[in-house]
């Protein structure tokens, strides 16, 4: 019967629907969320030549959560140095009217073009160090002033007088969250703390050295790998003032410990590279003047790096971290940020580049080298 056939079809439909309900097949299935950019990958960087444009643009790929390329991303990406093993040394020399301030690449090695020291009261710089908080050089001059110098322009600013009857022979920042600026004088035994706002020096007390009398100091530097403070001191027992000892100095106890007599006389200042290499510069009165040396931290033995031969009178050096220059923030196009024309200014092995962007996990390149 037709009615019966229709009833069979209806019953079948109801049975099918019931089976679907029983199996839960009517539960709606939500589609997976669309991918979003989550991280970045800095593409490999070939070894580069210092102070010249990279041979190819550096590219940063924006990725989604699965690590796949995300071509729709347009994020602003910023590139910076990650591992930074490089340094330039800034060398100051000369008296009023003949001052020089020049960068030296100790690993090339090479003396580079740099600005003269420009300031109303510029005079011979007797001590120099680098302030990582401000990016400025901090120095002392033979007029017994504390000064700051902009390494990009050579512009000098007088902070103020140190108010000690001598002038600074060495400057160094302690390590730590709030490091003090320490100083030693060309004549005298004391270690000082320097006020960066006024220039005034406050004595921490007289340094002691077993069996010796310190008569003055011509260098001070902090090893970045250990925090140990090293100094160059003149001793009453030395045959002449050019023969000097390398010492470590404990700023808490004021005890100096001799590591040995420096094998080069007339060392006028010292500085540390970022890997803990100690370097020194000899002054005009030295047997081998106006020269840059590596200094063995255990015994004071000096090895020539390069003859400087610029300026006259006093010498001072400070190590400044290598710099990455060029356009460092760009917007990604089709998920790729491209950085042409980058440069790094110092020779060293083991640089990395780090990419950052708001809301994305940072990416870091594999290590590469910068060669002479």
mmCIF file of C-alpha atoms in Angstrom:
data_model
loop_
_atom_site.group_PDB
_atom_site.id
_atom_site.type_symbol
_atom_site.label_atom_id
_atom_site.label_comp_id
_atom_site.label_asym_id
_atom_site.label_seq_id
_atom_site.Cartn_x
_atom_site.Cartn_y
_atom_site.Cartn_z
ATOM 1 C CA UNK A 1 0.000 0.000 0.000
ATOM 2 C CA UNK A 2 1.158 3.529 -0.798
ATOM 3 C CA UNK A 3 0.262 4.729 2.688
ATOM 4 C CA UNK A 4 2.231 1.819 4.117
ATOM 5 C CA UNK A 5 5.215 2.641 1.865
ATOM 6 C CA UNK A 6 5.114 6.243 3.049
ATOM 7 C CA UNK A 7 4.985 5.093 6.632
ATOM 8 C CA UNK A 8 7.980 2.853 6.051
ATOM 9 C CA UNK A 9 9.956 5.742 4.633
ATOM 10 C CA UNK A 10 9.039 7.972 7.627
ATOM 11 C CA UNK A 11 9.938 5.266 10.103
ATOM 12 C CA UNK A 12 13.275 4.750 8.378
ATOM 13 C CA UNK A 13 14.004 8.454 8.561
ATOM 14 C CA UNK A 14 13.216 8.520 12.269
ATOM 15 C CA UNK A 15 15.450 5.501 12.879
ATOM 16 C CA UNK A 16 18.346 7.172 11.049
ATOM 17 C CA UNK A 17 17.907 10.381 13.003
ATOM 18 C CA UNK A 18 17.790 8.442 16.236
ATOM 19 C CA UNK A 19 21.000 6.660 15.382
ATOM 20 C CA UNK A 20 22.711 9.982 14.690
ATOM 21 C CA UNK A 21 21.524 11.389 18.017
ATOM 22 C CA UNK A 22 22.679 8.298 19.835
ATOM 23 C CA UNK A 23 26.137 8.620 18.333
ATOM 24 C CA UNK A 24 26.387 12.356 19.059
ATOM 25 C CA UNK A 25 26.933 13.153 15.377
ATOM 26 C CA UNK A 26 24.832 16.284 15.672
ATOM 27 C CA UNK A 27 27.553 17.999 17.797
ATOM 28 C CA UNK A 28 28.937 20.916 15.702
ATOM 29 C CA UNK A 29 32.634 20.644 14.791
ATOM 30 C CA UNK A 30 34.588 23.955 15.323
ATOM 31 C CA UNK A 31 37.203 24.645 12.657
ATOM 32 C CA UNK A 32 40.799 25.021 13.930
ATOM 33 C CA UNK A 33 41.836 28.626 14.652
ATOM 34 C CA UNK A 34 43.784 30.317 11.878
ATOM 35 C CA UNK A 35 47.576 30.354 12.392
ATOM 36 C CA UNK A 36 49.096 33.461 13.945
ATOM 37 C CA UNK A 37 52.700 34.710 13.962
ATOM 38 C CA UNK A 38 54.463 33.577 17.128
ATOM 39 C CA UNK A 39 58.239 33.608 16.615
ATOM 40 C CA UNK A 40 61.124 34.564 14.329
ATOM 41 C CA UNK A 41 64.065 32.889 12.684
ATOM 42 C CA UNK A 42 67.215 34.853 11.798
ATOM 43 C CA UNK A 43 68.673 33.360 8.659
ATOM 44 C CA UNK A 44 72.365 32.309 8.714
ATOM 45 C CA UNK A 45 74.907 35.115 8.425
ATOM 46 C CA UNK A 46 78.181 34.567 6.606
ATOM 47 C CA UNK A 47 81.462 35.803 8.041
ATOM 48 C CA UNK A 48 81.826 39.530 7.399
ATOM 49 C CA UNK A 49 84.558 42.142 7.067
ATOM 50 C CA UNK A 50 84.769 44.756 9.813
ATOM 51 C CA UNK A 51 83.451 48.243 9.066
ATOM 52 C CA UNK A 52 82.112 47.386 5.620
ATOM 53 C CA UNK A 53 78.543 46.649 4.619
ATOM 54 C CA UNK A 54 77.484 43.030 4.981
ATOM 55 C CA UNK A 55 77.879 41.111 1.759
ATOM 56 C CA UNK A 56 74.143 40.288 1.724
ATOM 57 C CA UNK A 57 71.088 41.637 3.552
ATOM 58 C CA UNK A 58 70.194 39.910 6.805
ATOM 59 C CA UNK A 59 66.702 38.396 6.680
ATOM 60 C CA UNK A 60 64.352 37.466 9.502
ATOM 61 C CA UNK A 61 61.514 35.007 8.788
ATOM 62 C CA UNK A 62 58.346 35.290 10.893
ATOM 63 C CA UNK A 63 56.903 31.896 11.850
ATOM 64 C CA UNK A 64 53.604 30.513 13.134
ATOM 65 C CA UNK A 65 53.151 28.199 16.106
ATOM 66 C CA UNK A 66 54.106 25.140 14.105
ATOM 67 C CA UNK A 67 57.349 26.706 12.917
ATOM 68 C CA UNK A 68 56.078 27.294 9.390
ATOM 69 C CA UNK A 69 56.568 30.566 7.524
ATOM 70 C CA UNK A 70 53.791 33.108 8.084
ATOM 71 C CA UNK A 71 53.661 35.141 4.866
ATOM 72 C CA UNK A 72 50.925 37.505 6.069
ATOM 73 C CA UNK A 73 52.996 38.996 8.917
ATOM 74 C CA UNK A 74 53.877 42.698 8.761
ATOM 75 C CA UNK A 75 55.390 43.129 12.241
ATOM 76 C CA UNK A 76 58.088 45.721 12.930
ATOM 77 C CA UNK A 77 61.267 43.762 13.624
ATOM 78 C CA UNK A 78 64.346 45.143 15.419
ATOM 79 C CA UNK A 79 67.799 43.649 15.039
ATOM 80 C CA UNK A 80 70.591 43.946 17.625
ATOM 81 C CA UNK A 81 73.809 42.237 18.621
ATOM 82 C CA UNK A 82 73.262 39.163 20.764
ATOM 83 C CA UNK A 83 76.697 37.787 21.604
ATOM 84 C CA UNK A 84 79.124 40.687 21.264
ATOM 85 C CA UNK A 85 82.762 39.604 21.611
ATOM 86 C CA UNK A 86 84.210 42.693 19.894
ATOM 87 C CA UNK A 87 85.800 45.892 21.199
ATOM 88 C CA UNK A 88 87.329 49.043 19.870
ATOM 89 C CA UNK A 89 89.903 50.753 22.062
ATOM 90 C CA UNK A 90 89.671 54.515 22.258
ATOM 91 C CA UNK A 91 93.121 56.035 22.552
ATOM 92 C CA UNK A 92 93.515 59.572 23.894
ATOM 93 C CA UNK A 93 96.809 61.429 23.623
ATOM 94 C CA UNK A 94 98.282 64.889 23.366
ATOM 95 C CA UNK A 95 98.197 68.198 25.196
ATOM 96 C CA UNK A 96 95.976 71.221 24.755
ATOM 97 C CA UNK A 97 95.838 72.063 21.059
ATOM 98 C CA UNK A 98 97.324 68.747 19.900
ATOM 99 C CA UNK A 99 94.855 66.292 21.434
ATOM 100 C CA UNK A 100 93.755 63.222 19.548
ATOM 101 C CA UNK A 101 91.030 60.683 20.198
ATOM 102 C CA UNK A 102 91.254 57.696 17.894
ATOM 103 C CA UNK A 103 89.673 54.244 17.782
ATOM 104 C CA UNK A 104 92.000 51.258 17.559
ATOM 105 C CA UNK A 105 90.878 47.769 16.594
ATOM 106 C CA UNK A 106 93.170 45.556 18.707
ATOM 107 C CA UNK A 107 92.352 42.369 16.798
ATOM 108 C CA UNK A 108 92.809 43.680 13.259
ATOM 109 C CA UNK A 109 95.092 45.332 14.418
ATOM 110 C CA UNK A 110 94.557 48.799 12.994
ATOM 111 C CA UNK A 111 94.348 52.453 13.975
ATOM 112 C CA UNK A 112 91.125 53.912 12.592
ATOM 113 C CA UNK A 113 90.045 57.439 11.805
ATOM 114 C CA UNK A 114 88.596 59.247 14.810
ATOM 115 C CA UNK A 115 87.719 62.729 16.023
ATOM 116 C CA UNK A 116 90.029 65.101 17.851
ATOM 117 C CA UNK A 117 89.000 65.839 21.409
ATOM 118 C CA UNK A 118 86.855 68.941 21.130
ATOM 119 C CA UNK A 119 86.121 70.972 24.258
ATOM 120 C CA UNK A 120 86.579 74.407 25.725
ATOM 121 C CA UNK A 121 88.903 73.113 28.429
ATOM 122 C CA UNK A 122 90.335 70.064 26.667
ATOM 123 C CA UNK A 123 93.805 69.153 27.899
ATOM 124 C CA UNK A 124 95.959 66.061 28.176
ATOM 125 C CA UNK A 125 93.830 63.057 29.122
ATOM 126 C CA UNK A 126 95.574 61.057 31.835
ATOM 127 C CA UNK A 127 92.959 58.350 32.491
ATOM 128 C CA UNK A 128 90.040 56.894 30.566
ATOM 129 C CA UNK A 129 87.264 54.320 30.991
ATOM 130 C CA UNK A 130 83.906 53.480 29.431
ATOM 131 C CA UNK A 131 80.537 53.978 31.126
ATOM 132 C CA UNK A 132 78.094 51.325 29.835
ATOM 133 C CA UNK A 133 75.179 53.141 31.449
ATOM 134 C CA UNK A 134 75.602 56.244 29.276
ATOM 135 C CA UNK A 135 77.766 55.048 26.362
ATOM 136 C CA UNK A 136 80.227 57.830 27.177
ATOM 137 C CA UNK A 137 83.926 57.804 27.899
ATOM 138 C CA UNK A 138 84.834 59.061 31.377
ATOM 139 C CA UNK A 139 88.284 60.520 31.815
ATOM 140 C CA UNK A 140 90.593 62.617 33.908
ATOM 141 C CA UNK A 141 92.817 65.415 32.630
ATOM 142 C CA UNK A 142 96.028 66.910 33.970
ATOM 143 C CA UNK A 143 94.098 69.951 35.187
ATOM 144 C CA UNK A 144 92.692 67.514 37.786
ATOM 145 C CA UNK A 145 89.198 67.464 36.301
ATOM 146 C CA UNK A 146 86.814 64.581 35.742
ATOM 147 C CA UNK A 147 85.491 64.781 32.173
ATOM 148 C CA UNK A 148 83.153 62.940 29.845
ATOM 149 C CA UNK A 149 83.855 62.464 26.140
ATOM 150 C CA UNK A 150 81.394 61.475 23.430
ATOM 151 C CA UNK A 151 83.206 58.786 21.411
ATOM 152 C CA UNK A 152 81.138 59.571 18.308
ATOM 153 C CA UNK A 153 82.093 63.252 18.159
ATOM 154 C CA UNK A 154 85.031 63.735 20.528
ATOM 155 C CA UNK A 155 83.081 66.443 22.357
ATOM 156 C CA UNK A 156 84.368 66.829 25.891
ATOM 157 C CA UNK A 157 82.400 68.049 28.915
ATOM 158 C CA UNK A 158 84.033 69.050 32.193
ATOM 159 C CA UNK A 159 82.192 67.334 35.054
ATOM 160 C CA UNK A 160 84.172 69.059 37.787
ATOM 161 C CA UNK A 161 87.434 69.126 39.756
ATOM 162 C CA UNK A 162 88.537 66.019 41.640
ATOM 163 C CA UNK A 163 89.743 68.220 44.540
ATOM 164 C CA UNK A 164 92.915 66.206 45.119
ATOM 165 C CA UNK A 165 96.444 67.578 44.911
ATOM 166 C CA UNK A 166 97.246 65.319 41.966
ATOM 167 C CA UNK A 167 95.515 64.192 38.801
ATOM 168 C CA UNK A 168 93.917 60.907 37.868
ATOM 169 C CA UNK A 169 96.187 58.114 36.667
ATOM 170 C CA UNK A 170 93.508 55.468 36.196
ATOM 171 C CA UNK A 171 89.726 55.003 36.247
ATOM 172 C CA UNK A 172 87.544 51.888 36.369
ATOM 173 C CA UNK A 173 83.966 50.978 37.178
ATOM 174 C CA UNK A 174 83.309 48.189 39.620
ATOM 175 C CA UNK A 175 80.990 45.428 38.437
ATOM 176 C CA UNK A 176 77.476 45.043 39.863
ATOM 177 C CA UNK A 177 74.047 46.657 39.685
ATOM 178 C CA UNK A 178 75.221 50.057 40.959
ATOM 179 C CA UNK A 179 78.964 50.136 40.258
ATOM 180 C CA UNK A 180 81.154 52.827 41.763
ATOM 181 C CA UNK A 181 83.625 54.721 39.647
ATOM 182 C CA UNK A 182 87.040 54.132 41.217
ATOM 183 C CA UNK A 183 90.172 56.127 40.573
ATOM 184 C CA UNK A 184 93.857 56.296 41.407
ATOM 185 C CA UNK A 185 96.165 59.306 41.212
ATOM 186 C CA UNK A 186 99.471 59.811 39.409
ATOM 187 C CA UNK A 187 101.047 60.480 42.786
ATOM 188 C CA UNK A 188 99.932 59.132 46.136
ATOM 189 C CA UNK A 189 98.795 55.839 47.643
ATOM 190 C CA UNK A 190 95.020 56.228 47.954
ATOM 191 C CA UNK A 191 92.133 54.581 46.117
ATOM 192 C CA UNK A 192 89.243 56.958 45.435
ATOM 193 C CA UNK A 193 85.548 56.868 44.652
ATOM 194 C CA UNK A 194 84.531 59.488 42.059
ATOM 195 C CA UNK A 195 81.232 61.372 42.002
ATOM 196 C CA UNK A 196 79.917 61.224 38.423
ATOM 197 C CA UNK A 197 77.788 64.324 38.961
ATOM 198 C CA UNK A 198 80.427 66.642 40.467
ATOM 199 C CA UNK A 199 83.797 65.012 39.743
ATOM 200 C CA UNK A 200 84.800 65.081 43.407
ATOM 201 C CA UNK A 201 87.051 62.271 44.600
ATOM 202 C CA UNK A 202 86.525 60.707 48.031
ATOM 203 C CA UNK A 203 89.408 58.710 49.464
ATOM 204 C CA UNK A 204 88.647 55.118 50.416
ATOM 205 C CA UNK A 205 92.035 54.896 52.131
ATOM 206 C CA UNK A 206 95.649 54.129 51.363
ATOM 207 C CA UNK A 207 96.472 51.005 49.357
ATOM 208 C CA UNK A 208 99.018 48.642 50.854
ATOM 209 C CA UNK A 209 101.455 46.335 49.064
ATOM 210 C CA UNK A 210 103.499 43.833 51.068
ATOM 211 C CA UNK A 211 107.133 44.906 51.401
ATOM 212 C CA UNK A 212 106.668 47.958 49.161
ATOM 213 C CA UNK A 213 105.494 51.564 49.195
ATOM 214 C CA UNK A 214 103.193 52.747 46.408
ATOM 215 C CA UNK A 215 104.089 56.244 45.225
ATOM 216 C CA UNK A 216 101.527 56.617 42.432
ATOM 217 C CA UNK A 217 99.426 54.811 39.829
ATOM 218 C CA UNK A 218 99.118 55.009 36.061
ATOM 219 C CA UNK A 219 96.332 52.580 35.267
ATOM 220 C CA UNK A 220 93.187 50.925 36.593
ATOM 221 C CA UNK A 221 90.820 48.424 34.931
ATOM 222 C CA UNK A 222 88.186 45.836 35.882
ATOM 223 C CA UNK A 223 88.283 42.354 34.375
ATOM 224 C CA UNK A 224 84.740 41.815 32.994
ATOM 225 C CA UNK A 225 85.066 38.035 33.305
ATOM 226 C CA UNK A 226 85.905 38.012 37.021
ATOM 227 C CA UNK A 227 85.225 41.475 38.438
ATOM 228 C CA UNK A 228 88.846 41.655 39.632
ATOM 229 C CA UNK A 229 90.371 45.151 39.649
ATOM 230 C CA UNK A 230 93.872 45.513 38.208
ATOM 231 C CA UNK A 231 96.204 48.473 38.560
ATOM 232 C CA UNK A 232 99.573 49.776 37.416
ATOM 233 C CA UNK A 233 101.576 51.192 40.315
ATOM 234 C CA UNK A 234 104.836 53.032 40.798
ATOM 235 C CA UNK A 235 106.951 51.813 43.719
ATOM 236 C CA UNK A 236 109.442 53.616 45.916
ATOM 237 C CA UNK A 237 111.921 50.762 45.361
ATOM 238 C CA UNK A 238 111.874 51.036 41.555
ATOM 239 C CA UNK A 239 115.010 52.346 39.853
ATOM 240 C CA UNK A 240 112.939 55.010 38.104
ATOM 241 C CA UNK A 241 109.285 55.961 37.792
ATOM 242 C CA UNK A 242 108.912 54.277 34.398
ATOM 243 C CA UNK A 243 109.380 50.806 35.911
ATOM 244 C CA UNK A 244 105.972 49.757 37.201
ATOM 245 C CA UNK A 245 104.213 46.747 38.708
ATOM 246 C CA UNK A 246 100.964 45.095 37.713
ATOM 247 C CA UNK A 247 98.774 44.507 40.768
ATOM 248 C CA UNK A 248 95.300 43.408 41.736
ATOM 249 C CA UNK A 249 93.443 45.674 44.161
ATOM 250 C CA UNK A 250 90.774 44.691 46.678
ATOM 251 C CA UNK A 251 88.618 47.827 47.071
ATOM 252 C CA UNK A 252 87.208 46.554 50.375
ATOM 253 C CA UNK A 253 90.531 45.933 52.132
ATOM 254 C CA UNK A 254 92.708 48.252 49.965
ATOM 255 C CA UNK A 255 95.255 45.441 49.707
ATOM 256 C CA UNK A 256 97.243 45.432 46.454
ATOM 257 C CA UNK A 257 98.881 42.179 45.370
ATOM 258 C CA UNK A 258 101.801 42.303 42.959
ATOM 259 C CA UNK A 259 101.609 40.026 39.910
ATOM 260 C CA UNK A 260 104.999 41.081 38.610
ATOM 261 C CA UNK A 261 106.966 43.953 37.176
ATOM 262 C CA UNK A 262 105.659 44.953 33.761
ATOM 263 C CA UNK A 263 108.102 43.858 31.081
ATOM 264 C CA UNK A 264 107.601 47.162 29.263
ATOM 265 C CA UNK A 265 108.421 50.343 31.144
ATOM 266 C CA UNK A 266 106.280 53.460 30.967
ATOM 267 C CA UNK A 267 102.855 51.761 30.872
ATOM 268 C CA UNK A 268 100.477 54.709 31.074
ATOM 269 C CA UNK A 269 97.035 53.041 31.148
ATOM 270 C CA UNK A 270 95.330 49.651 30.911
ATOM 271 C CA UNK A 271 91.947 48.323 29.767
ATOM 272 C CA UNK A 272 90.177 44.984 29.384
ATOM 273 C CA UNK A 273 88.582 43.566 26.271
ATOM 274 C CA UNK A 274 85.258 41.783 26.738
ATOM 275 C CA UNK A 275 86.892 38.329 26.751
ATOM 276 C CA UNK A 276 89.182 39.266 29.664
ATOM 277 C CA UNK A 277 92.257 40.138 27.596
ATOM 278 C CA UNK A 278 94.270 42.849 29.352
ATOM 279 C CA UNK A 279 95.838 45.528 27.157
ATOM 280 C CA UNK A 280 98.089 48.465 27.982
ATOM 281 C CA UNK A 281 99.488 51.564 26.333
ATOM 282 C CA UNK A 282 102.966 53.028 26.851
ATOM 283 C CA UNK A 283 103.599 56.756 27.151
ATOM 284 C CA UNK A 284 106.113 59.047 25.517
ATOM 285 C CA UNK A 285 108.776 58.502 28.177
ATOM 286 C CA UNK A 286 108.829 54.725 27.686
ATOM 287 C CA UNK A 287 111.572 52.734 25.982
ATOM 288 C CA UNK A 288 108.951 51.785 23.372
ATOM 289 C CA UNK A 289 106.571 54.743 23.473
ATOM 290 C CA UNK A 290 103.120 55.245 21.973
ATOM 291 C CA UNK A 291 102.439 51.531 21.594
ATOM 292 C CA UNK A 292 99.634 49.120 22.424
ATOM 293 C CA UNK A 293 100.366 45.796 24.152
ATOM 294 C CA UNK A 294 98.614 42.712 25.460
ATOM 295 C CA UNK A 295 99.603 42.110 29.074
ATOM 296 C CA UNK A 296 99.744 38.717 30.737
ATOM 297 C CA UNK A 297 97.494 38.956 33.799
ATOM 298 C CA UNK A 298 99.614 36.496 35.786
ATOM 299 C CA UNK A 299 103.078 38.016 35.418
ATOM 300 C CA UNK A 300 102.949 41.387 33.619
ATOM 301 C CA UNK A 301 104.672 40.184 30.425
ATOM 302 C CA UNK A 302 103.768 42.469 27.505
ATOM 303 C CA UNK A 303 103.426 41.533 23.817
ATOM 304 C CA UNK A 304 103.268 44.228 21.137
ATOM 305 C CA UNK A 305 99.955 44.621 19.296
ATOM 306 C CA UNK A 306 100.605 47.758 17.260
ATOM 307 C CA UNK A 307 102.659 50.965 17.388
ATOM 308 C CA UNK A 308 100.302 53.938 17.618
ATOM 309 C CA UNK A 309 102.673 56.840 17.028
ATOM 310 C CA UNK A 310 99.991 59.513 17.256
ATOM 311 C CA UNK A 311 99.746 62.442 19.646
ATOM 312 C CA UNK A 312 102.282 63.187 22.353
ATOM 313 C CA UNK A 313 102.679 63.325 26.116
ATOM 314 C CA UNK A 314 100.221 61.240 28.141
ATOM 315 C CA UNK A 315 98.340 58.216 26.905
ATOM 316 C CA UNK A 316 95.009 56.718 27.991
ATOM 317 C CA UNK A 317 92.808 53.924 26.625
ATOM 318 C CA UNK A 318 89.304 52.565 27.181
ATOM 319 C CA UNK A 319 87.568 49.550 25.629
ATOM 320 C CA UNK A 320 84.153 50.181 24.057
ATOM 321 C CA UNK A 321 81.861 47.317 22.948
ATOM 322 C CA UNK A 322 81.562 46.721 19.204
ATOM 323 C CA UNK A 323 78.620 48.407 17.497
ATOM 324 C CA UNK A 324 76.099 47.194 14.921
ATOM 325 C CA UNK A 325 75.031 50.038 12.629
ATOM 326 C CA UNK A 326 72.594 50.515 9.773
ATOM 327 C CA UNK A 327 68.789 50.516 9.688
ATOM 328 C CA UNK A 328 67.960 48.284 12.649
ATOM 329 C CA UNK A 329 64.136 48.342 12.649
ATOM 330 C CA UNK A 330 62.099 47.435 9.539
ATOM 331 C CA UNK A 331 58.571 46.212 8.836
ATOM 332 C CA UNK A 332 58.223 42.669 7.562
ATOM 333 C CA UNK A 333 56.918 42.239 4.005
ATOM 334 C CA UNK A 334 55.165 38.943 3.267
ATOM 335 C CA UNK A 335 56.478 37.662 6.581
ATOM 336 C CA UNK A 336 60.134 38.541 5.978
ATOM 337 C CA UNK A 337 62.052 41.484 7.466
ATOM 338 C CA UNK A 338 65.076 42.448 5.366
ATOM 339 C CA UNK A 339 68.023 44.460 6.730
ATOM 340 C CA UNK A 340 70.432 45.718 4.044
ATOM 341 C CA UNK A 341 73.698 47.576 4.629
ATOM 342 C CA UNK A 342 74.479 46.445 8.186
ATOM 343 C CA UNK A 343 77.999 46.894 9.575
ATOM 344 C CA UNK A 344 79.961 45.781 12.651
ATOM 345 C CA UNK A 345 82.973 47.875 13.575
ATOM 346 C CA UNK A 346 85.338 45.443 15.371
ATOM 347 C CA UNK A 347 87.081 42.204 14.505
ATOM 348 C CA UNK A 348 86.088 39.200 16.666
ATOM 349 C CA UNK A 349 84.803 35.634 16.467
ATOM 350 C CA UNK A 350 81.389 34.526 17.698
ATOM 351 C CA UNK A 351 78.963 37.366 17.038
ATOM 352 C CA UNK A 352 75.222 36.647 16.914
ATOM 353 C CA UNK A 353 72.252 38.778 15.840
ATOM 354 C CA UNK A 354 68.992 38.853 17.803
ATOM 355 C CA UNK A 355 65.605 39.804 16.294
ATOM 356 C CA UNK A 356 62.804 41.131 18.495
ATOM 357 C CA UNK A 357 59.216 42.217 17.780
ATOM 358 C CA UNK A 358 56.248 42.998 20.003
ATOM 359 C CA UNK A 359 54.300 39.852 20.822
ATOM 360 C CA UNK A 360 56.752 37.470 19.155
ATOM 361 C CA UNK A 361 59.389 35.180 20.622
ATOM 362 C CA UNK A 362 62.840 36.554 19.813
ATOM 363 C CA UNK A 363 65.099 34.784 17.346
ATOM 364 C CA UNK A 364 68.892 34.554 17.365
ATOM 365 C CA UNK A 365 71.222 33.750 14.510
ATOM 366 C CA UNK A 366 73.943 31.143 14.515
ATOM 367 C CA UNK A 367 77.375 32.519 15.420
ATOM 368 C CA UNK A 368 79.511 34.200 12.764
ATOM 369 C CA UNK A 369 82.836 36.018 12.667
ATOM 370 C CA UNK A 370 83.936 39.510 11.707
ATOM 371 C CA UNK A 371 87.376 39.496 10.115
ATOM 372 C CA UNK A 372 89.916 42.230 9.218
#
